[in-house]
mmCIF file of C-alpha atoms in Angstrom:
data_model
loop_
_atom_site.group_PDB
_atom_site.id
_atom_site.type_symbol
_atom_site.label_atom_id
_atom_site.label_comp_id
_atom_site.label_asym_id
_atom_site.label_seq_id
_atom_site.Cartn_x
_atom_site.Cartn_y
_atom_site.Cartn_z
ATOM 1 C CA ILE Y 13 78.773 111.703 96.726
ATOM 2 C CA GLU Y 14 75.394 113.243 97.479
ATOM 3 C CA TYR Y 15 76.515 116.701 96.356
ATOM 4 C CA TYR Y 16 78.375 115.381 93.320
ATOM 5 C CA ARG Y 17 75.336 113.411 92.181
ATOM 6 C CA GLU Y 18 73.156 116.491 92.520
ATOM 7 C CA SER Y 19 75.589 118.630 90.535
ATOM 8 C CA GLY Y 20 75.523 116.334 87.463
ATOM 9 C CA PRO Y 21 71.874 117.015 86.505
ATOM 10 C CA ALA Y 22 72.390 120.699 87.302
ATOM 11 C CA PHE Y 23 75.254 120.931 84.792
ATOM 12 C CA ARG Y 24 73.167 118.998 82.262
ATOM 13 C CA ALA Y 25 70.265 121.422 82.735
ATOM 14 C CA ILE Y 26 72.470 124.395 81.792
ATOM 15 C CA GLU Y 27 74.042 122.398 78.931
ATOM 16 C CA ASN Y 28 77.534 122.300 80.424
ATOM 17 C CA PRO Y 29 78.923 118.876 79.412
ATOM 18 C CA THR Y 30 82.396 119.628 80.806
ATOM 19 C CA GLY Y 31 80.958 120.300 84.251
ATOM 20 C CA GLU Y 32 78.743 117.215 84.033
ATOM 21 C CA ALA Y 33 81.732 115.018 83.109
ATOM 22 C CA GLN Y 34 83.781 116.429 85.996
ATOM 23 C CA SER Y 35 80.890 115.769 88.375
ATOM 24 C CA LEU Y 36 80.624 112.160 87.144
ATOM 25 C CA HIS Y 37 84.392 111.703 87.476
ATOM 26 C CA ASN Y 38 84.429 113.073 91.028
ATOM 27 C CA THR Y 39 81.522 110.799 91.986
ATOM 28 C CA GLY Y 40 83.452 107.839 90.605
ATOM 29 C CA MET Y 41 86.546 108.828 92.592
ATOM 30 C CA ALA Y 42 84.469 109.072 95.775
ATOM 31 C CA TYR Y 43 83.000 105.593 95.231
ATOM 32 C CA SER Y 44 86.507 104.278 94.520
ATOM 33 C CA ALA Y 45 87.734 105.746 97.825
ATOM 34 C CA LEU Y 46 84.939 103.791 99.533
ATOM 35 C CA ARG Y 47 86.094 100.692 97.589
ATOM 36 C CA LYS Y 48 82.708 100.480 95.852
ATOM 37 C CA PHE Y 49 84.338 99.673 92.555
ATOM 38 C CA PRO Y 50 81.348 98.722 90.330
ATOM 39 C CA GLU Y 51 79.670 102.050 91.137
ATOM 40 C CA ALA Y 52 82.960 103.866 90.610
ATOM 41 C CA LEU Y 53 83.409 102.365 87.133
ATOM 42 C CA THR Y 54 79.852 103.248 86.106
ATOM 43 C CA PHE Y 55 80.415 106.946 86.803
ATOM 44 C CA LEU Y 56 83.934 107.022 85.379
ATOM 45 C CA GLU Y 57 82.826 105.334 82.143
ATOM 46 C CA ASN Y 58 79.956 107.814 81.760
ATOM 47 C CA ALA Y 59 82.391 110.700 82.278
ATOM 48 C CA LEU Y 60 84.706 109.192 79.668
ATOM 49 C CA LYS Y 61 81.889 108.942 77.103
ATOM 50 C CA ILE Y 62 81.148 112.654 77.464
ATOM 51 C CA ASN Y 63 84.821 113.610 77.159
ATOM 52 C CA VAL Y 64 85.315 111.391 74.107
ATOM 53 C CA PHE Y 65 82.295 113.032 72.472
ATOM 54 C CA ASN Y 66 83.680 116.482 73.351
ATOM 55 C CA LYS Y 67 87.177 115.435 72.153
ATOM 56 C CA ASP Y 68 88.630 116.591 75.484
ATOM 57 C CA SER Y 69 91.828 114.520 75.570
ATOM 58 C CA VAL Y 70 93.086 115.940 78.891
ATOM 59 C CA GLU Y 71 89.945 114.850 80.724
ATOM 60 C CA GLN Y 72 89.876 111.519 78.862
ATOM 61 C CA ALA Y 73 93.357 110.783 80.227
ATOM 62 C CA ARG Y 74 92.203 111.705 83.733
ATOM 63 C CA ASN Y 75 89.173 109.379 83.485
ATOM 64 C CA LEU Y 76 91.326 106.534 82.163
ATOM 65 C CA ALA Y 77 93.942 106.997 84.909
ATOM 66 C CA GLU Y 78 91.283 106.698 87.616
ATOM 67 C CA MET Y 79 89.758 103.673 85.875
ATOM 68 C CA ALA Y 80 93.208 102.071 85.718
ATOM 69 C CA GLN Y 81 93.531 102.421 89.499
ATOM 70 C CA VAL Y 82 90.155 100.714 89.971
ATOM 71 C CA PHE Y 83 91.178 97.843 87.668
ATOM 72 C CA ILE Y 84 94.548 97.481 89.443
ATOM 73 C CA ALA Y 85 92.810 97.347 92.837
ATOM 74 C CA ASN Y 86 90.644 94.501 91.481
ATOM 75 C CA ARG Y 87 93.544 92.785 89.668
ATOM 76 C CA TYR Y 88 91.885 93.085 86.243
ATOM 77 C CA TRP Y 89 95.273 93.350 84.608
ATOM 78 C CA ALA Y 90 94.301 93.414 80.919
ATOM 79 C CA ARG Y 91 91.736 96.168 81.436
ATOM 80 C CA ALA Y 92 94.131 98.022 83.760
ATOM 81 C CA TRP Y 93 96.843 98.017 81.096
ATOM 82 C CA THR Y 94 94.432 99.198 78.372
ATOM 83 C CA ALA Y 95 93.317 102.146 80.525
ATOM 84 C CA ALA Y 96 96.792 102.991 81.847
ATOM 85 C CA SER Y 97 98.603 102.734 78.499
ATOM 86 C CA THR Y 98 95.935 104.820 76.726
ATOM 87 C CA SER Y 99 96.144 107.474 79.444
ATOM 88 C CA LEU Y 100 99.953 107.466 79.150
ATOM 89 C CA ALA Y 101 99.825 107.828 75.350
ATOM 90 C CA ILE Y 102 97.473 110.812 75.627
ATOM 91 C CA ARG Y 103 99.501 112.501 78.352
ATOM 92 C CA LYS Y 104 102.745 112.105 76.406
ATOM 93 C CA ASN Y 105 101.111 114.227 73.704
ATOM 94 C CA VAL Y 106 99.405 116.870 75.845
ATOM 95 C CA CYS Y 107 101.641 117.275 78.929
ATOM 96 C CA LEU Y 108 104.837 119.278 79.170
ATOM 97 C CA PRO Y 109 107.895 117.524 80.675
ATOM 98 C CA GLY Y 110 107.716 117.513 84.459
ATOM 99 C CA HIS Y 111 103.919 117.649 84.586
ATOM 100 C CA PRO Y 112 102.590 115.560 87.513
ATOM 101 C CA ASP Y 113 99.910 113.962 85.311
ATOM 102 C CA LEU Y 114 102.635 112.446 83.136
ATOM 103 C CA THR Y 115 104.480 111.193 86.230
ATOM 104 C CA GLU Y 116 101.258 109.550 87.430
ATOM 105 C CA ALA Y 117 100.708 107.925 84.007
ATOM 106 C CA TYR Y 118 104.157 106.293 84.059
ATOM 107 C CA ARG Y 119 103.585 105.070 87.628
ATOM 108 C CA LEU Y 120 100.223 103.491 86.782
ATOM 109 C CA ALA Y 121 101.703 101.763 83.736
ATOM 110 C CA GLY Y 122 104.400 100.301 85.987
ATOM 111 C CA ASP Y 123 101.808 99.219 88.550
ATOM 112 C CA CYS Y 124 100.074 97.091 85.895
ATOM 113 C CA PHE Y 125 103.221 94.956 85.618
ATOM 114 C CA TYR Y 126 104.346 95.151 89.252
ATOM 115 C CA GLY Y 127 101.036 93.711 90.436
ATOM 116 C CA GLN Y 128 101.683 90.666 88.266
ATOM 117 C CA GLN Y 129 105.257 90.290 89.627
ATOM 118 C CA ALA Y 130 106.611 91.288 86.195
ATOM 119 C CA TYR Y 131 109.249 93.476 87.853
ATOM 120 C CA ALA Y 132 111.590 93.780 84.871
ATOM 121 C CA GLU Y 133 108.732 95.172 82.762
ATOM 122 C CA ALA Y 134 107.546 97.506 85.542
ATOM 123 C CA LEU Y 135 110.908 99.123 86.354
ATOM 124 C CA PRO Y 136 111.407 101.102 83.072
ATOM 125 C CA TYR Y 137 108.043 102.832 83.585
ATOM 126 C CA TYR Y 138 108.899 103.666 87.205
ATOM 127 C CA ASP Y 139 112.291 104.986 86.067
ATOM 128 C CA GLN Y 140 110.610 107.238 83.501
ATOM 129 C CA GLY Y 141 108.190 108.471 86.167
ATOM 130 C CA VAL Y 142 111.072 109.440 88.479
ATOM 131 C CA LYS Y 143 112.928 111.102 85.606
ATOM 132 C CA ASN Y 144 109.844 113.151 84.738
ATOM 133 C CA ALA Y 145 109.136 114.007 88.394
ATOM 134 C CA ARG Y 146 112.665 115.383 88.848
ATOM 135 C CA THR Y 147 112.006 117.994 86.164
ATOM 136 C CA GLY Y 148 108.748 119.084 87.844
ATOM 137 C CA ALA Y 149 107.896 120.598 91.207
ATOM 138 C CA ASP Y 150 105.093 118.423 92.586
ATOM 139 C CA ASP Y 151 106.166 116.977 95.950
ATOM 140 C CA ARG Y 152 103.383 114.404 96.109
ATOM 141 C CA GLU Y 153 103.983 112.896 92.666
ATOM 142 C CA THR Y 154 107.757 112.919 93.220
ATOM 143 C CA LEU Y 155 107.301 110.931 96.446
ATOM 144 C CA LEU Y 156 104.903 108.498 94.788
ATOM 145 C CA ALA Y 157 107.253 108.029 91.825
ATOM 146 C CA LEU Y 158 110.284 107.380 94.033
ATOM 147 C CA GLY Y 159 108.289 105.070 96.305
ATOM 148 C CA ALA Y 160 107.077 103.021 93.323
ATOM 149 C CA GLN Y 161 110.614 102.813 91.945
ATOM 150 C CA LEU Y 162 111.961 101.726 95.346
ATOM 151 C CA LYS Y 163 109.495 98.862 95.819
ATOM 152 C CA CYS Y 164 110.497 97.551 92.392
ATOM 153 C CA LEU Y 165 114.254 98.041 92.849
ATOM 154 C CA ARG Y 166 114.102 95.968 96.050
ATOM 155 C CA THR Y 167 113.210 92.919 93.966
ATOM 156 C CA PHE Y 168 116.569 93.028 92.111
ATOM 157 C CA PRO Y 169 119.526 91.813 94.228
ATOM 158 C CA ASP Y 170 121.942 93.257 91.630
ATOM 159 C CA LYS Y 171 120.512 96.793 91.942
ATOM 160 C CA MET Y 172 121.527 97.556 95.530
ATOM 161 C CA TYR Y 173 123.448 100.713 94.575
ATOM 162 C CA GLU Y 174 120.410 102.083 92.729
ATOM 163 C CA THR Y 175 118.222 101.137 95.714
ATOM 164 C CA LEU Y 176 120.498 103.025 98.093
ATOM 165 C CA ALA Y 177 120.495 106.118 95.863
ATOM 166 C CA ASN Y 178 116.687 106.002 95.691
ATOM 167 C CA ILE Y 179 116.379 105.753 99.505
ATOM 168 C CA GLU Y 180 118.681 108.767 99.934
ATOM 169 C CA GLU Y 181 116.658 110.847 97.448
ATOM 170 C CA LEU Y 182 113.355 109.756 98.962
ATOM 171 C CA GLU Y 183 114.593 110.662 102.434
ATOM 172 C CA LYS Y 184 115.545 114.164 101.238
ATOM 173 C CA CYS Y 185 112.029 114.641 99.821
ATOM 174 C CA TYR Y 186 110.411 113.655 103.104
ATOM 175 C CA LEU Y 187 112.804 115.889 105.058
ATOM 176 C CA GLU Y 188 111.776 118.815 102.855
ATOM 177 C CA ILE Y 189 108.087 118.064 103.397
ATOM 178 C CA ARG Y 190 108.588 117.665 107.139
ATOM 179 C CA LYS Y 191 110.377 121.025 107.263
ATOM 180 C CA ARG Y 192 107.706 122.726 105.180
ATOM 181 C CA TYR Y 193 104.541 121.196 106.608
ATOM 182 C CA ALA Y 194 105.499 119.577 109.978
ATOM 183 C CA ASN Y 195 103.950 116.441 108.509
ATOM 184 C CA ASN Y 196 103.447 113.439 110.833
ATOM 185 C CA ASP Y 197 103.538 110.946 107.978
ATOM 186 C CA ALA Y 198 106.862 112.421 106.836
ATOM 187 C CA ARG Y 199 108.299 111.832 110.316
ATOM 188 C CA PHE Y 200 107.305 108.177 110.166
ATOM 189 C CA ARG Y 201 108.655 107.736 106.627
ATOM 190 C CA ILE Y 202 111.971 109.379 107.527
ATOM 191 C CA ALA Y 203 112.418 106.984 110.457
ATOM 192 C CA ALA Y 204 111.536 103.972 108.300
ATOM 193 C CA LEU Y 205 113.829 105.101 105.482
ATOM 194 C CA ALA Y 206 116.706 105.702 107.871
ATOM 195 C CA GLN Y 207 116.582 102.080 108.984
ATOM 196 C CA GLU Y 208 116.190 100.907 105.403
ATOM 197 C CA HIS Y 209 119.164 103.062 104.431
ATOM 198 C CA PHE Y 210 121.444 101.292 106.899
ATOM 199 C CA GLU Y 211 120.114 97.842 105.922
ATOM 200 C CA THR Y 212 120.772 98.520 102.237
ATOM 201 C CA ALA Y 213 124.120 100.201 102.909
ATOM 202 C CA LEU Y 214 125.185 97.126 104.862
ATOM 203 C CA ALA Y 215 124.174 94.874 101.954
ATOM 204 C CA VAL Y 216 126.082 97.099 99.507
ATOM 205 C CA THR Y 217 129.181 97.009 101.725
ATOM 206 C CA ALA Y 218 128.984 93.212 101.959
ATOM 207 C CA SER Y 219 128.721 93.027 98.187
ATOM 208 C CA ARG Y 220 131.772 95.255 97.775
ATOM 209 C CA TYR Y 221 133.698 93.114 100.268
ATOM 210 C CA GLU Y 222 133.249 90.092 97.999
ATOM 211 C CA ASP Y 223 135.164 91.955 95.269
ATOM 212 C CA GLU Y 224 137.683 93.932 97.327
ATOM 213 C CA ALA Y 225 138.184 92.455 100.803
ATOM 214 C CA SER Y 226 139.651 95.056 103.171
ATOM 215 C CA ASP Y 227 139.670 96.039 106.838
ATOM 216 C CA GLU Y 228 138.094 99.400 105.912
ATOM 217 C CA LEU Y 229 135.045 97.652 104.467
ATOM 218 C CA ILE Y 230 134.736 95.474 107.581
ATOM 219 C CA ASP Y 231 134.791 98.629 109.738
ATOM 220 C CA GLU Y 232 132.188 100.227 107.475
ATOM 221 C CA ALA Y 233 129.976 97.133 107.675
ATOM 222 C CA LEU Y 234 130.206 97.091 111.469
ATOM 223 C CA ARG Y 235 129.293 100.773 111.638
ATOM 224 C CA PHE Y 236 126.200 100.280 109.446
ATOM 225 C CA ALA Y 237 125.206 97.154 111.386
ATOM 226 C CA GLU Y 238 125.469 98.939 114.741
ATOM 227 C CA ARG Y 239 123.461 101.920 113.506
ATOM 228 C CA ASN Y 240 120.808 99.671 111.994
ATOM 229 C CA LYS Y 241 120.386 97.795 115.288
ATOM 230 C CA SER Y 242 120.265 100.980 117.324
ATOM 231 C CA MET Y 243 117.521 102.300 115.009
ATOM 232 C CA ALA Y 244 115.435 99.182 115.733
ATOM 233 C CA LEU Y 245 116.086 99.447 119.465
ATOM 234 C CA VAL Y 246 115.166 103.094 119.825
ATOM 235 C CA GLU Y 247 112.047 102.652 117.706
ATOM 236 C CA ASP Y 248 110.874 99.935 120.100
ATOM 237 C CA LEU Y 249 111.650 102.148 123.094
ATOM 238 C CA GLN Y 250 109.752 105.123 121.702
ATOM 239 C CA ALA Y 251 106.851 102.927 120.572
ATOM 240 C CA LEU Y 252 106.550 101.428 124.056
ATOM 241 C CA ARG Y 253 106.465 104.825 125.732
ATOM 242 C CA ALA Y 254 104.106 106.327 123.167
ATOM 243 C CA GLY Y 255 101.780 103.309 123.477
ATOM 244 C CA GLU Y 256 101.681 103.552 127.267
ATOM 245 C CA ALA Y 257 100.909 107.275 127.060
ATOM 246 C CA THR Y 258 98.202 107.063 124.380
ATOM 247 C CA GLY Y 259 96.708 103.587 124.609
ATOM 248 C CA ALA Y 260 97.573 102.791 120.977
ATOM 249 C CA PRO Y 261 97.649 99.059 120.043
ATOM 250 C CA VAL Y 262 101.447 98.736 119.930
ATOM 251 C CA ASP Y 263 101.316 94.940 120.442
ATOM 252 C CA GLN Y 264 99.591 94.574 117.083
ATOM 253 C CA GLU Y 265 102.221 96.767 115.448
ATOM 254 C CA ARG Y 266 104.985 94.679 117.028
ATOM 255 C CA ASP Y 267 103.395 91.439 115.753
ATOM 256 C CA LEU Y 268 103.244 92.788 112.202
ATOM 257 C CA LYS Y 269 106.886 93.871 112.382
ATOM 258 C CA ALA Y 270 107.896 90.456 113.704
ATOM 259 C CA ALA Y 271 106.151 88.814 110.750
ATOM 260 C CA ILE Y 272 108.121 91.065 108.377
ATOM 261 C CA TYR Y 273 111.437 90.207 110.082
ATOM 262 C CA ARG Y 274 110.541 86.513 109.851
ATOM 263 C CA LEU Y 275 109.769 86.748 106.122
ATOM 264 C CA LYS Y 276 113.000 88.668 105.483
ATOM 265 C CA ALA Y 277 114.895 85.864 107.218
ATOM 266 C CA ASN Y 278 113.053 83.286 105.091
ATOM 267 C CA MET Y 279 113.940 85.193 101.926
ATOM 268 C CA ASP Y 280 117.618 85.338 102.918
ATOM 269 C CA ALA Y 281 117.591 81.606 103.701
ATOM 270 C CA ALA Y 282 115.859 80.602 100.441
ATOM 271 C CA LYS Y 283 117.871 78.092 98.436
ATOM 272 C CA THR Y 284 116.129 78.401 95.070
ATOM 273 C CA GLU Y 285 114.839 81.329 93.027
ATOM 274 C CA ASP Y 286 111.266 79.987 93.317
ATOM 275 C CA GLU Y 287 111.535 79.915 97.127
ATOM 276 C CA ARG Y 288 113.002 83.419 97.119
ATOM 277 C CA LYS Y 289 110.221 84.715 94.852
ATOM 278 C CA ALA Y 290 107.515 83.136 97.030
ATOM 279 C CA ALA Y 291 109.044 84.669 100.170
ATOM 280 C CA ARG Y 292 109.423 88.038 98.440
ATOM 281 C CA ASP Y 293 105.764 88.056 97.374
ATOM 282 C CA LYS Y 294 104.634 87.192 100.927
ATOM 283 C CA LEU Y 295 106.914 89.910 102.272
ATOM 284 C CA GLY Y 296 105.384 92.459 99.905
ATOM 285 C CA ARG Y 297 101.869 91.592 101.090
ATOM 286 C CA GLU Y 298 102.905 91.739 104.747
ATOM 287 C CA GLN Y 299 104.602 95.108 104.258
ATOM 288 C CA PHE Y 300 101.414 96.385 102.595
ATOM 289 C CA ASN Y 301 99.390 95.191 105.604
ATOM 290 C CA TYR Y 302 101.869 96.878 107.963
ATOM 291 C CA HIS Y 303 101.717 100.240 106.195
ATOM 292 C CA THR Y 304 97.921 100.025 105.967
ATOM 293 C CA PHE Y 305 97.798 99.395 109.720
ATOM 294 C CA LEU Y 306 100.135 102.344 110.378
ATOM 295 C CA GLY Y 307 97.959 104.594 108.259
ATOM 296 C CA ARG Y 308 94.986 103.636 110.412
ATOM 297 C CA MET Y 309 97.060 104.170 113.554
ATOM 298 C CA GLN Y 310 98.051 107.630 112.363
ATOM 299 C CA SER Y 311 94.425 108.684 111.867
ATOM 300 C CA GLU Y 312 93.059 107.036 115.026
ATOM 301 C CA HIS Y 313 96.001 107.751 117.367
ATOM 302 C CA PRO Y 314 97.747 110.933 116.097
ATOM 303 C CA ALA Y 315 99.290 111.527 119.545
ATOM 304 C CA TYR Y 316 101.092 108.186 119.234
ATOM 305 C CA PHE Y 317 102.825 109.356 116.051
ATOM 306 C CA ASP Y 318 103.689 112.688 117.633
ATOM 307 C CA LEU Y 319 105.382 110.995 120.576
ATOM 308 C CA LYS Y 320 107.050 108.284 118.534
ATOM 309 C CA TYR Y 321 108.381 110.257 115.566
ATOM 310 C CA ASN Y 322 108.580 113.881 116.665
ATOM 311 C CA THR Y 323 112.108 113.518 118.011
ATOM 312 C CA PRO Y 324 115.475 113.037 116.276
ATOM 313 C CA VAL Y 325 116.391 109.366 115.976
ATOM 314 C CA PRO Y 326 119.657 108.397 117.728
ATOM 315 C CA LEU Y 327 122.071 106.288 115.748
ATOM 316 C CA THR Y 328 124.394 104.832 118.377
ATOM 317 C CA THR Y 329 123.903 102.738 121.490
ATOM 318 C CA ALA Y 330 125.539 105.516 123.498
ATOM 319 C CA GLU Y 331 122.782 107.901 122.377
ATOM 320 C CA ILE Y 332 120.183 105.278 123.267
ATOM 321 C CA ARG Y 333 121.542 105.218 126.835
ATOM 322 C CA GLU Y 334 121.050 108.986 126.999
ATOM 323 C CA ARG Y 335 117.406 108.503 125.985
ATOM 324 C CA LEU Y 336 116.536 106.142 128.816
ATOM 325 C CA ALA Y 337 114.444 107.394 131.697
ATOM 326 C CA ASP Y 338 116.163 108.262 134.980
ATOM 327 C CA ASN Y 339 115.066 104.959 136.500
ATOM 328 C CA GLN Y 340 116.333 102.813 133.593
ATOM 329 C CA MET Y 341 119.746 101.379 132.813
ATOM 330 C CA PHE Y 342 120.747 99.917 129.443
ATOM 331 C CA VAL Y 343 122.564 96.603 129.972
ATOM 332 C CA GLU Y 344 123.000 95.083 126.516
ATOM 333 C CA PHE Y 345 121.213 93.975 123.370
ATOM 334 C CA PHE Y 346 121.444 90.829 121.280
ATOM 335 C CA GLU Y 347 119.963 89.353 118.118
ATOM 336 C CA GLY Y 348 117.464 86.491 118.149
ATOM 337 C CA ASN Y 349 116.259 84.601 115.096
ATOM 338 C CA PHE Y 350 113.643 87.195 114.127
ATOM 339 C CA SER Y 351 114.033 90.116 116.534
ATOM 340 C CA ILE Y 352 116.538 92.306 118.334
ATOM 341 C CA TYR Y 353 116.238 92.194 122.125
ATOM 342 C CA MET Y 354 117.274 94.917 124.535
ATOM 343 C CA ILE Y 355 117.874 94.299 128.226
ATOM 344 C CA THR Y 356 117.200 97.205 130.560
ATOM 345 C CA VAL Y 357 116.895 97.454 134.344
#
């Protein structure tokens, strides 16, 4: 911020309004990252004024997109939509198909509705963002577009097939990033998506069984259920070992996960749509808290992530047995109300 604020007057002194506007925009972004939103808006609005005067539509769209994110963070939905929709309209005119700026604009427009639980209105914008991202080559925006689409698809019980397809595509993106960059966050996301894949696949299989009951579908459901449980078990095992080795606060992580399992159970047990919606909204907030906590864990305890996610994830109980230490024996596991328990000696 200090350097950005010094560069603004310097650009003004040499009569370079484009440079001054960029400096103001960057200062606003830095304040936004510090969650100092009033200061962020002041600098972003000043940058926008310069770009409007200069008729620089590309930079106007960039200013508006950043302002939209500030308004969304503060839940100023009307102002968020004005900024996001204006940015989207500009970028539709100036961006080629596949451009990451256009993907971002669709995602922000969807976020304006998603934050208000208007999921049906949000989904078309997320779909357009994914469609645009597929024609481009920006890994980051593709991941963000697919992630936004996934969180919205989850809210529609009748869109399980689309949810499963999204998870599979998202997993491929993270695998590519992990291969290319050896990215710790990608390792974590792959592990989380693998479990989500089996959960959703199990739900899809159950839905198919209602229409076409068969022994094959029962076998398929059992296979997905067993793999899903083994994913949970091995994650707990690896988290325990990684926590002991690094001193990371794994108890706090376990408590957050337990809260998520509890809310999922409440959502499944809901008898009315209002109860289901209330549980779903609470679940969304708890999942946000969990991922925020994991992001902090990743930065403060990188060794924990290395130990926990830097190994292939086994998918059967037999493979779990092979992972146990020499002095451990796997006896059995069983399901409680909100957790899966493993008994070892």
